XYZ file of C-alpha atoms in Angstrom:
682
model
C 30.686 29.760 3.385
C 31.932 26.670 5.245
C 28.804 26.635 7.388
C 26.652 26.921 4.262
C 28.397 23.919 2.682
C 28.013 21.973 5.902
C 24.267 22.585 5.926
C 23.952 21.567 2.261
C 25.702 18.264 2.920
C 23.611 17.719 6.046
C 20.426 18.209 4.029
C 21.546 15.848 1.260
C 22.573 13.233 3.821
C 19.243 13.491 5.636
C 17.281 13.255 2.372
C 19.026 10.064 1.213
C 18.845 8.421 4.625
C 15.156 9.330 4.846
C 14.497 7.780 1.430
C 16.395 4.584 2.248
C 14.638 4.350 5.622
C 11.169 4.616 4.048
C 12.032 2.075 1.343
C 13.514 -0.345 3.873
C 10.442 -0.166 6.127
C 8.070 -0.912 3.233
C 10.298 -3.727 1.956
C 10.788 -5.363 5.355
C 7.105 -5.140 6.253
C 5.949 -6.918 3.096
C 8.764 -9.475 3.003
C 8.584 -10.463 6.673
C 4.810 -10.857 6.349
C 5.318 -13.176 3.360
C 8.078 -15.172 5.053
C 6.120 -15.646 8.267
C 3.043 -16.803 6.343
C 5.136 -19.122 4.183
C 6.891 -20.632 7.199
C 3.505 -21.280 8.825
C 2.396 -23.264 5.763
C 5.696 -25.131 5.534
C 5.349 -26.182 9.174
C 2.010 -27.936 8.465
C 3.174 -29.623 5.263
C 3.263 -33.403 5.652
C 6.329 -33.864 3.424
C 8.551 -30.760 3.510
C 10.959 -32.374 1.018
C 8.240 -32.142 -1.658
C 8.473 -28.335 -1.496
C 11.953 -28.146 -3.021
C 12.060 -25.587 -5.787
C 8.572 -24.183 -5.180
C 8.648 -20.347 -5.309
C 8.148 -18.666 -1.963
C 9.036 -21.631 0.249
C 11.304 -20.553 3.104
C 13.121 -22.355 5.870
C 11.330 -21.642 9.190
C 14.735 -21.505 10.889
C 15.818 -18.677 8.592
C 12.604 -16.824 9.346
C 13.357 -17.101 13.055
C 16.792 -15.578 12.416
C 15.179 -12.743 10.433
C 12.736 -12.051 13.265
C 15.546 -12.035 15.820
C 17.446 -9.546 13.661
C 14.295 -7.421 13.363
C 13.885 -7.484 17.147
C 17.483 -6.354 17.629
C 17.087 -3.611 15.003
C 13.998 -2.366 16.806
C 16.244 -1.414 19.730
C 19.015 0.051 17.555
C 18.037 3.647 18.511
C 19.307 2.904 22.025
C 22.798 3.309 20.530
C 22.010 7.024 20.266
C 23.624 7.307 23.698
C 26.913 6.451 21.968
C 26.571 7.893 18.457
C 24.957 11.087 19.720
C 28.223 11.989 21.439
C 30.574 11.276 18.526
C 31.225 14.135 16.119
C 31.182 11.613 13.258
C 28.250 9.625 14.691
C 25.558 10.636 12.156
C 27.958 10.013 9.258
C 28.853 6.539 10.481
C 25.191 5.557 10.892
C 24.343 6.979 7.456
C 27.042 4.784 5.910
C 25.520 1.719 7.564
C 22.137 2.679 6.066
C 23.762 2.967 2.632
C 25.363 -0.470 2.876
C 22.228 -2.198 4.116
C 20.148 -0.606 1.360
C 22.369 -2.114 -1.356
C 21.631 -5.633 -0.085
C 17.885 -5.119 -0.605
C 18.380 -4.499 -4.314
C 21.163 -7.029 -4.780
C 19.572 -9.951 -2.910
C 15.821 -9.285 -3.051
C 13.600 -11.290 -0.725
C 16.288 -13.809 0.226
C 17.404 -13.913 3.839
C 20.479 -11.808 3.002
C 18.266 -9.180 1.365
C 15.865 -9.190 4.306
C 18.658 -8.837 6.841
C 20.119 -6.022 4.736
C 16.722 -4.312 4.781
C 16.466 -4.770 8.536
C 19.925 -3.235 8.969
C 18.938 -0.272 6.777
C 15.670 0.251 8.666
C 17.269 -0.072 12.105
C 20.186 2.176 11.187
C 17.747 4.674 9.661
C 15.846 4.839 12.948
C 19.152 5.246 14.791
C 20.112 8.069 12.419
C 16.831 9.895 13.044
C 17.322 9.561 16.798
C 20.925 10.735 16.537
C 20.183 13.873 14.524
C 17.185 14.564 16.782
C 19.786 15.170 19.495
C 22.563 16.716 17.385
C 20.631 18.427 14.549
C 16.991 18.666 15.661
C 15.979 20.929 12.785
C 16.925 18.205 10.266
C 14.498 15.512 11.494
C 11.381 16.786 9.688
C 13.429 17.453 6.535
C 14.717 13.869 6.659
C 11.212 12.383 6.820
C 9.523 14.796 4.406
C 12.158 14.294 1.718
C 12.200 10.549 2.375
C 8.459 10.132 1.801
C 8.525 12.478 -1.200
C 11.409 10.564 -2.785
C 9.546 7.303 -2.296
C 6.501 8.825 -3.997
C 8.563 9.933 -6.988
C 10.262 6.586 -7.532
C 6.964 4.739 -7.271
C 5.342 7.070 -9.773
C 8.133 6.162 -12.182
C 7.414 2.479 -11.511
C 3.617 2.898 -11.706
C 3.303 2.552 -7.887
C 5.897 -0.259 -7.667
C 9.284 0.427 -6.076
C 11.615 -0.182 -9.007
C 14.631 0.395 -6.756
C 14.305 -3.065 -5.163
C 14.592 -4.878 -8.516
C 17.943 -6.314 -9.676
C 17.920 -4.037 -12.739
C 18.256 -1.031 -10.402
C 21.432 -2.324 -8.731
C 23.908 -0.094 -10.646
C 21.895 3.029 -9.810
C 21.412 1.943 -6.188
C 25.137 1.341 -5.865
C 25.806 4.870 -7.123
C 23.232 6.311 -4.681
C 24.736 4.419 -1.754
C 28.232 5.548 -2.732
C 26.922 9.102 -2.992
C 25.520 8.848 0.532
C 28.878 7.488 1.721
C 30.740 10.478 0.246
C 28.145 13.031 1.372
C 28.161 11.650 4.916
C 31.946 11.836 5.063
C 31.993 15.414 3.764
C 29.196 16.376 6.146
C 31.239 15.082 9.095
C 34.390 16.851 7.885
C 32.666 20.206 7.418
C 30.954 19.822 10.781
C 34.336 19.229 12.384
C 36.006 22.238 10.804
C 33.060 24.612 11.136
C 33.444 26.844 14.188
C 30.429 26.995 16.480
C 29.214 30.365 17.810
C 30.778 31.093 21.182
C 27.902 33.204 22.450
C 25.164 30.563 22.030
C 25.469 26.835 22.766
C 24.507 24.426 19.960
C 20.826 23.524 19.872
C 19.936 20.113 21.254
C 16.682 18.247 20.706
C 14.793 15.352 22.220
C 12.122 12.836 21.198
C 10.397 11.916 24.403
C 7.006 11.793 26.031
C 4.229 12.818 23.678
C 6.750 13.457 20.912
C 7.369 9.706 20.811
C 3.618 9.043 20.663
C 3.315 11.578 17.852
C 6.123 10.031 15.803
C 4.535 6.565 16.010
C 1.174 7.933 14.910
C 2.660 10.021 12.100
C 4.690 7.090 10.754
C 1.534 4.980 10.572
C -0.496 7.710 8.863
C 2.228 8.296 6.296
C 3.108 4.673 5.558
C -0.429 3.275 5.511
C -2.739 6.142 4.564
C -1.524 9.385 3.012
C 2.044 9.280 1.709
C 1.334 7.441 -1.574
C -1.061 8.660 -4.284
C -2.622 5.232 -4.808
C -3.467 4.679 -1.119
C -4.918 8.170 -0.889
C -6.788 8.049 -4.199
C -8.487 4.703 -3.643
C -9.932 5.836 -0.348
C -11.431 8.825 -2.171
C -12.334 6.568 -5.136
C -10.529 8.636 -7.751
C -7.691 7.765 -10.139
C -4.292 8.110 -8.520
C -2.827 9.926 -11.522
C -5.152 12.872 -10.821
C -3.884 13.366 -7.271
C -0.211 12.422 -7.694
C 1.181 15.915 -8.461
C -0.969 17.573 -5.785
C 0.077 15.013 -3.191
C 3.722 15.611 -4.037
C 3.263 19.357 -3.610
C 1.357 18.981 -0.322
C 4.076 16.674 1.042
C 6.900 19.074 0.179
C 5.252 22.456 0.840
C 6.325 22.539 4.510
C 9.910 22.798 3.254
C 9.057 26.375 2.270
C 9.798 28.559 5.283
C 7.018 30.991 4.437
C 4.458 28.149 4.494
C 5.615 27.193 7.972
C 5.313 30.856 8.964
C 1.736 30.921 7.694
C 0.971 27.819 9.752
C 2.477 29.496 12.834
C 0.382 32.620 12.308
C -2.801 30.635 11.740
C -2.440 28.477 14.846
C -1.208 31.452 16.843
C -4.628 33.074 16.451
C -6.088 30.555 18.908
C -5.666 30.435 22.646
C -2.834 28.171 23.787
C -5.120 25.674 25.489
C -7.224 25.207 22.335
C -4.815 25.507 19.412
C -3.662 21.879 19.627
C -7.250 20.639 19.604
C -8.025 22.852 16.621
C -5.110 21.301 14.742
C -6.142 17.725 15.598
C -9.824 18.303 14.825
C -9.024 19.881 11.472
C -6.938 16.886 10.400
C -9.569 14.502 11.751
C -12.369 16.283 9.875
C -10.410 16.161 6.626
C -9.789 12.438 7.093
C -13.455 11.752 7.783
C -14.456 13.632 4.622
C -11.859 11.721 2.629
C -13.022 8.355 3.952
C -16.781 8.881 3.928
C -17.190 10.746 0.636
C -16.089 10.008 -2.907
C -14.711 12.093 -5.727
C -12.723 15.326 -5.968
C -13.947 16.716 -2.640
C -12.717 13.653 -0.773
C -9.422 13.702 -2.674
C -8.867 17.394 -1.884
C -9.598 16.759 1.808
C -7.009 13.976 1.983
C -4.399 15.988 0.060
C -4.872 18.906 2.458
C -4.692 16.481 5.391
C -1.317 15.340 4.040
C -0.109 18.949 4.095
C -1.098 19.275 7.751
C 0.382 15.894 8.664
C 3.621 16.849 6.926
C 3.681 20.083 8.946
C 3.082 18.031 12.101
C 6.506 16.437 11.695
C 7.980 19.679 13.112
C 6.326 18.888 16.462
C 8.203 15.611 17.003
C 11.446 17.017 18.396
C 11.286 19.268 21.421
C 14.138 21.483 22.654
C 16.271 19.790 25.298
C 17.816 21.846 28.057
C 18.713 19.032 30.448
C 21.615 16.601 30.622
C 19.233 13.647 30.515
C 17.932 12.939 27.047
C 15.232 10.337 26.448
C 15.420 10.302 22.645
C 16.762 6.730 22.485
C 13.915 5.024 24.405
C 11.457 7.469 22.851
C 12.433 6.371 19.337
C 12.133 2.694 20.307
C 8.688 3.366 21.722
C 7.687 5.167 18.502
C 8.653 2.141 16.397
C 6.727 -0.195 18.689
C 3.683 2.046 18.515
C 3.978 2.113 14.723
C 3.959 -1.691 14.654
C 0.924 -1.827 16.958
C -1.006 0.584 14.750
C -0.094 -1.295 11.579
C -1.154 -4.493 13.348
C -4.549 -2.956 14.053
C -4.662 -1.844 10.419
C -3.893 -5.434 9.348
C -6.911 -6.786 11.222
C -9.226 -4.227 9.621
C -8.587 -6.267 6.449
C -8.068 -9.778 7.843
C -10.606 -9.840 10.686
C -12.522 -12.692 9.066
C -9.512 -15.019 9.200
C -9.048 -14.853 12.972
C -9.615 -18.448 14.026
C -8.585 -20.583 17.012
C -7.775 -17.492 19.061
C -8.923 -17.773 22.701
C -11.882 -15.610 23.616
C -12.431 -12.794 24.213
C -9.331 -11.965 22.107
C -10.704 -13.625 18.976
C -13.916 -11.633 19.164
C -11.947 -8.434 19.799
C -9.829 -8.978 16.675
C -12.872 -9.821 14.547
C -14.460 -6.595 15.787
C -11.928 -4.617 13.714
C -14.242 -5.007 10.712
C -14.923 -1.558 9.284
C -12.769 0.227 11.863
C -10.057 1.491 9.525
C -11.070 5.112 10.015
C -11.155 4.659 13.790
C -7.554 3.410 13.778
C -6.502 6.374 11.621
C -8.266 8.894 13.874
C -6.634 7.349 16.947
C -3.229 7.685 15.268
C -4.124 11.293 14.402
C -4.903 12.002 18.044
C -1.504 10.619 19.034
C 0.132 12.722 16.328
C -1.552 15.834 17.716
C -0.623 15.338 21.364
C 2.489 17.598 21.318
C 0.411 20.413 19.820
C -2.345 19.812 22.372
C -0.014 19.788 25.383
C 2.706 22.283 24.340
C 0.522 25.334 24.820
C 3.331 27.890 24.703
C 5.307 26.453 21.795
C 4.863 26.730 18.041
C 7.708 24.895 16.247
C 7.386 26.609 12.867
C 9.560 29.547 12.039
C 9.965 31.600 8.903
C 13.224 32.100 7.055
C 14.933 34.180 4.451
C 13.024 35.096 1.325
C 15.752 33.571 -0.825
C 15.472 30.237 0.972
C 11.680 30.248 0.579
C 11.917 30.991 -3.145
C 14.457 28.228 -3.712
C 12.333 25.754 -1.763
C 9.183 26.824 -3.589
C 10.878 26.363 -6.965
C 11.964 22.885 -5.865
C 8.395 22.005 -4.799
C 6.928 23.221 -8.093
C 9.467 21.262 -10.144
C 8.770 18.141 -8.091
C 5.022 18.561 -8.648
C 5.485 18.990 -12.405
C 7.732 15.921 -12.548
C 5.202 13.900 -10.546
C 2.464 14.947 -12.951
C 4.522 13.914 -15.977
C 5.389 10.530 -14.466
C 1.780 9.730 -13.609
C 0.317 10.345 -17.065
C -1.625 7.341 -18.411
C -0.170 5.463 -21.358
C -2.790 3.964 -23.658
C -1.463 2.692 -26.975
C -3.477 1.682 -30.010
C -5.271 -1.620 -29.522
C -5.417 -3.901 -32.511
C -6.883 -7.377 -32.332
C -9.472 -9.725 -33.786
C -12.981 -8.283 -34.060
C -14.823 -11.592 -34.190
C -13.799 -12.967 -30.789
C -12.899 -12.043 -27.219
C -10.833 -13.850 -24.636
C -12.152 -13.451 -21.092
C -10.352 -14.658 -17.968
C -10.861 -14.673 -14.222
C -8.045 -14.779 -11.678
C -8.029 -14.508 -7.910
C -4.813 -12.591 -7.339
C -4.650 -13.506 -3.623
C -3.016 -10.181 -2.809
C -0.308 -10.841 -5.391
C 0.990 -13.915 -3.545
C 1.399 -17.560 -4.485
C 0.420 -20.460 -2.229
C 3.718 -20.115 -0.356
C 3.711 -16.316 -0.557
C 6.055 -15.703 -3.419
C 5.276 -12.441 -5.187
C 6.063 -11.719 -8.827
C 3.637 -9.351 -10.546
C 5.767 -9.071 -13.721
C 5.497 -12.836 -14.257
C 1.723 -12.745 -13.718
C 1.503 -9.922 -16.255
C 3.592 -11.921 -18.729
C 1.319 -14.952 -18.511
C -1.833 -12.863 -18.876
C -0.351 -11.190 -21.945
C 0.740 -14.533 -23.421
C -2.864 -15.762 -23.289
C -4.169 -12.757 -25.217
C -6.764 -11.801 -22.591
C -9.145 -9.019 -23.669
C -11.240 -8.859 -20.473
C -9.765 -9.824 -17.098
C -11.746 -10.254 -13.876
C -9.625 -9.986 -10.744
C -10.499 -10.798 -7.150
C -8.573 -10.194 -3.902
C -6.558 -7.507 -5.632
C -4.776 -4.967 -3.444
C -3.967 -1.370 -4.223
C -1.609 -0.131 -1.532
C -1.496 -2.335 1.565
C 1.785 -2.568 3.437
C 1.605 -6.368 3.252
C 1.713 -6.213 -0.568
C 4.553 -3.665 -0.744
C 2.099 -0.747 -1.167
C 1.715 -1.500 -4.908
C -1.490 -0.589 -6.749
C -1.796 -3.980 -8.408
C -4.856 -3.020 -10.486
C -3.245 0.093 -11.963
C 0.123 -1.617 -12.443
C -1.338 -4.559 -14.353
C -3.624 -2.325 -16.424
C -0.747 -0.083 -17.488
C 1.585 -2.975 -18.282
C -1.115 -4.798 -20.266
C -2.334 -1.663 -22.066
C -5.812 -2.112 -20.607
C -8.346 0.141 -18.966
C -9.360 -0.652 -15.405
C -12.385 -0.314 -13.148
C -11.623 -0.986 -9.518
C -14.150 -1.615 -6.749
C -12.825 -1.484 -3.169
C -14.611 -3.822 -0.794
C -12.287 -3.522 2.211
C -10.915 -0.208 3.511
C -10.377 1.161 0.021
C -7.271 -0.947 -0.640
C -8.631 -4.428 -1.320
C -11.372 -5.529 -3.654
C -12.341 -6.406 -7.226
C -11.180 -5.121 -10.593
C -12.162 -5.504 -14.238
C -9.516 -4.833 -16.877
C -10.425 -4.546 -20.558
C -8.749 -3.630 -23.837
C -9.298 -0.124 -25.286
C -11.234 -1.490 -28.274
C -14.031 -2.331 -25.821
C -16.040 0.796 -24.978
C -17.222 1.246 -21.392
C -20.895 2.226 -21.416
C -21.791 1.818 -17.750
C -20.291 0.585 -14.504
C -21.517 -0.025 -10.988
C -20.911 -2.028 -7.858
C -22.632 -3.279 -4.714
C -21.406 -4.534 -1.366
C -22.859 -7.895 -0.382
C -24.135 -8.853 3.051
C -22.495 -11.549 5.142
C -20.864 -12.320 8.453
C -17.504 -13.282 6.957
C -15.116 -11.068 5.010
C -16.797 -8.145 3.254
C -17.383 -8.963 -0.420
C -19.177 -7.344 -3.314
C -20.192 -7.552 -6.941
C -18.847 -5.356 -9.724
C -20.684 -4.603 -12.972
C -19.501 -3.209 -16.308
C -21.469 -2.830 -19.536
C -19.146 -2.908 -22.552
C -19.684 -2.365 -26.253
C -17.861 -5.136 -28.069
C -16.224 -4.720 -31.513
C -19.424 -6.120 -33.095
C -21.267 -3.089 -31.603
C -23.427 -5.301 -29.374
C -23.422 -4.940 -25.589
C -21.727 -7.329 -23.196
C -22.704 -7.331 -19.506
C -19.990 -8.534 -17.143
C -20.257 -9.211 -13.415
C -17.226 -9.822 -11.225
C -17.693 -11.143 -7.692
C -16.312 -13.132 -4.797
C -18.567 -14.994 -2.400
C -17.789 -15.545 1.276
C -15.051 -18.012 2.057
C -16.171 -21.066 4.076
C -13.968 -21.891 7.062
C -13.253 -25.414 8.240
C -14.594 -26.020 11.706
C -17.010 -23.109 11.451
C -20.789 -22.998 11.291
C -21.272 -24.626 7.866
C -24.966 -23.813 7.708
C -24.349 -20.138 8.430
C -21.569 -20.010 5.840
C -23.780 -21.540 3.141
C -26.591 -19.188 4.116
C -24.191 -16.255 3.613
C -23.328 -17.437 0.112
C -26.961 -18.049 -0.802
C -27.968 -14.598 0.396
C -25.107 -13.027 -1.540
C -26.072 -14.864 -4.722
C -29.668 -13.701 -4.374
C -28.431 -10.118 -4.039
C -26.309 -10.555 -7.179
C -29.282 -11.853 -9.162
C -31.417 -8.946 -7.946
C -28.685 -6.553 -9.099
C -28.517 -8.263 -12.483
C -32.286 -7.916 -12.878
C -31.994 -4.158 -12.390
C -29.388 -3.874 -15.149
C -31.098 -6.286 -17.589
C -34.821 -6.688 -16.711
C -35.603 -8.735 -19.852
C -32.612 -11.074 -19.369
C -31.855 -10.877 -23.094
C -28.368 -9.321 -23.097
C -25.156 -11.245 -23.457
C -24.099 -11.746 -19.853
C -20.988 -13.170 -18.225
C -20.603 -13.721 -14.490
C -17.168 -14.601 -13.176
C -15.134 -14.696 -10.035
C -14.384 -16.763 -6.967
C -17.520 -18.540 -5.769
C -15.747 -20.593 -3.083
C -17.824 -23.668 -3.787
C -17.120 -26.959 -5.545
C -19.033 -27.911 -8.701
C -21.579 -30.702 -8.718
C -25.018 -31.625 -7.406
C -23.851 -31.324 -3.796
C -23.455 -27.555 -4.089
C -26.588 -25.443 -3.836
C -24.651 -22.427 -5.147
C -23.530 -24.318 -8.241
C -27.027 -25.582 -8.978
C -28.471 -22.114 -8.404
C -26.150 -20.639 -11.031
C -26.653 -23.535 -13.440
C -30.391 -22.869 -13.590
C -29.749 -19.556 -15.371
C -26.249 -19.798 -16.834
C -24.001 -22.230 -18.675
C -20.805 -23.572 -17.139
C -18.306 -23.878 -20.015
C -16.037 -26.109 -17.901
C -18.760 -28.522 -16.789
C -17.574 -31.506 -18.829
C -13.845 -30.846 -18.430
C -11.791 -33.412 -16.515
C -11.714 -32.507 -12.827
C -7.928 -32.418 -12.552
C -7.689 -30.050 -15.531
C -10.350 -27.637 -14.277
C -9.029 -26.966 -10.744
C -8.282 -23.336 -9.968
C -7.213 -23.350 -6.309
C -4.046 -24.961 -4.988
C -3.930 -26.098 -1.370
C -1.141 -27.171 0.956
C -0.127 -30.850 0.894
C -1.009 -31.168 -2.781
C -4.735 -30.492 -2.544
C -6.607 -28.700 -5.314
C -10.174 -27.548 -5.915
C -12.232 -25.675 -8.443
C -13.682 -22.526 -6.899
C -13.338 -19.951 -9.721
C -15.985 -19.836 -12.463
C -17.032 -18.110 -15.659
C -20.794 -18.385 -16.263
C -22.325 -17.553 -19.664
C -25.757 -16.540 -20.944
C -26.576 -15.731 -24.581
C -22.884 -16.158 -25.398
C -21.281 -18.541 -27.901
C -18.290 -20.437 -26.509
C -15.371 -21.180 -28.833
C -12.546 -22.320 -26.540
C -11.849 -22.838 -22.850
C -8.947 -23.698 -20.610
C -7.350 -23.304 -17.197
C -3.888 -21.724 -17.195
C -1.578 -22.458 -14.226
C -0.302 -19.248 -12.614
C 2.437 -20.358 -10.178
C 2.788 -16.789 -8.848
C -0.794 -16.844 -7.548
C -2.563 -19.336 -5.336
C -5.254 -19.583 -8.011
C -5.064 -20.654 -11.638
C -6.612 -18.523 -14.365
C -9.775 -19.752 -16.101
C -9.851 -18.517 -19.713
C -12.574 -18.720 -22.355
C -12.782 -17.495 -25.920
C -16.211 -16.292 -27.007
C -17.460 -15.597 -30.505
C -18.922 -12.255 -31.484
C -21.778 -11.671 -33.920
C -19.520 -11.681 -36.995
C -18.377 -15.228 -36.173
C -21.686 -16.653 -34.940
C -24.029 -15.393 -37.598
C -25.983 -13.268 -35.156
């Protein structure tokens, strides 16, 4: 009985530490990215004193301290040499994780909150390394339950982690106190539980290819498969349809009988081939998920998550020597994880690599379209223990009772995930003789100085009574934007329907949000050519309350770079605009429908812009005669401002117009009110 209680407390301790570790990694990744970018802008500001009170501005010295702390935390697993020998070592490290996690919720993105997150992440890595030596069987349970818990909380928050908001502080305090008590009880029961005298306690090790595998698996889970929105957008389906199945596939390896089935399946193959079979199966599923759309792609990625979750059992190998390389192995895994996420970062930001000495600049820009290649490379690393350990299969069955209890837990978790992910669409009442249309470049959810506050953006959109919202540079699960599906989050908060078009690696692109009283008749999208960042055009055909059709196009043209080939940049934009007009001609050959084209055109208005004049020949600019300082939509460092976001009209009656400052985004929101047939006499 004592041993049973000890194992229960061990499992609870591992689950909470795993959850806090996953949350801390996501928080630290997004916040450090924002702070580094903000400090870079602050360093080039002519008058730093003018930045007082501006959201997102950070002291570069504080950022340096945060980075030093992060560097120290990266090597925290080296303390496994000490804590792995103490009978209360895992409990002590778990308590440190609990304390650090509270500071994230209590202090947010301030330096204290960031340092608290770094402490939680570093201590979480130390905990995993420590139990890899002392309790090797608990490592996969720690990670599986950690990722599953993160999924569940984010489903409750509509893909946002509600546990890092100040409102969650009382609950987080209770959870951290619970971990404190559980860790203490786990250590006590471990101390008083007699060990079998006939068999020495099992010892494990993360070393060699196990360290490579852990780095690859962490990347795949954090960046690709472990959240329903990141998985769903790569398959181009709604995340609410895959959420319960992803939860089940993540947790199924907890069922001993499922692990036994995996052992039997892989055991059918010769030892020198079984590892390759495992790797190739995961790779094939990922290719299907990336290259195809719809339910088939979603099923492939969900099944890949099941296999990746099972792969966590390969990380820790039995250790039968006095020398244990878990500590340096864990450090190497974290470094490899950072390298892979860095490669992932450049698959999105390749176009912004400037002033980097060659051939390194060209190598970084070559990451365009290589997201799947990075994932497959990480998958190969994750499969190396299976490929090389030809005589070992880590999965083992268990008691029927344990399997039934675990299966019941998995089913309940899947049902709860399904209930949390249900869409909420309330009745939409509003004027039937007008519509308010807006365009906003969300800039990844960041302000000029990289402050992030989606709730405030949602509040300002709601306050302006927007019926149709065109969004550009919206992200739906990148690590740099806290893995939030910004399109789905805004749509649910604003009681709007959403059509999302990914232009970069499934997680960055364009979105159109519209109120339920507008009926979607047709939608489509096209990628646009260009040598800069991949862009596209999105199309929706809506039936307005006056029963007439409204054609809406949402786009973003290539961004010109200072010091670059200006002629080539303008040629890119011209070519893209010609492709947009050709697409519009396909959808409205007679050019008689009410049409609105909006988005970020990355060009200034006036006779000096060929793009502006090109659009003006066929459309009306409702902001043409507005004062320049009132029409700007893009804020620049050192007080600069430009107008680069437009709403172009054809066969549409304008009633009002305005530009609304959105401090939480680098861009302001251009808003127009258009009259419908009842108000225009049509």
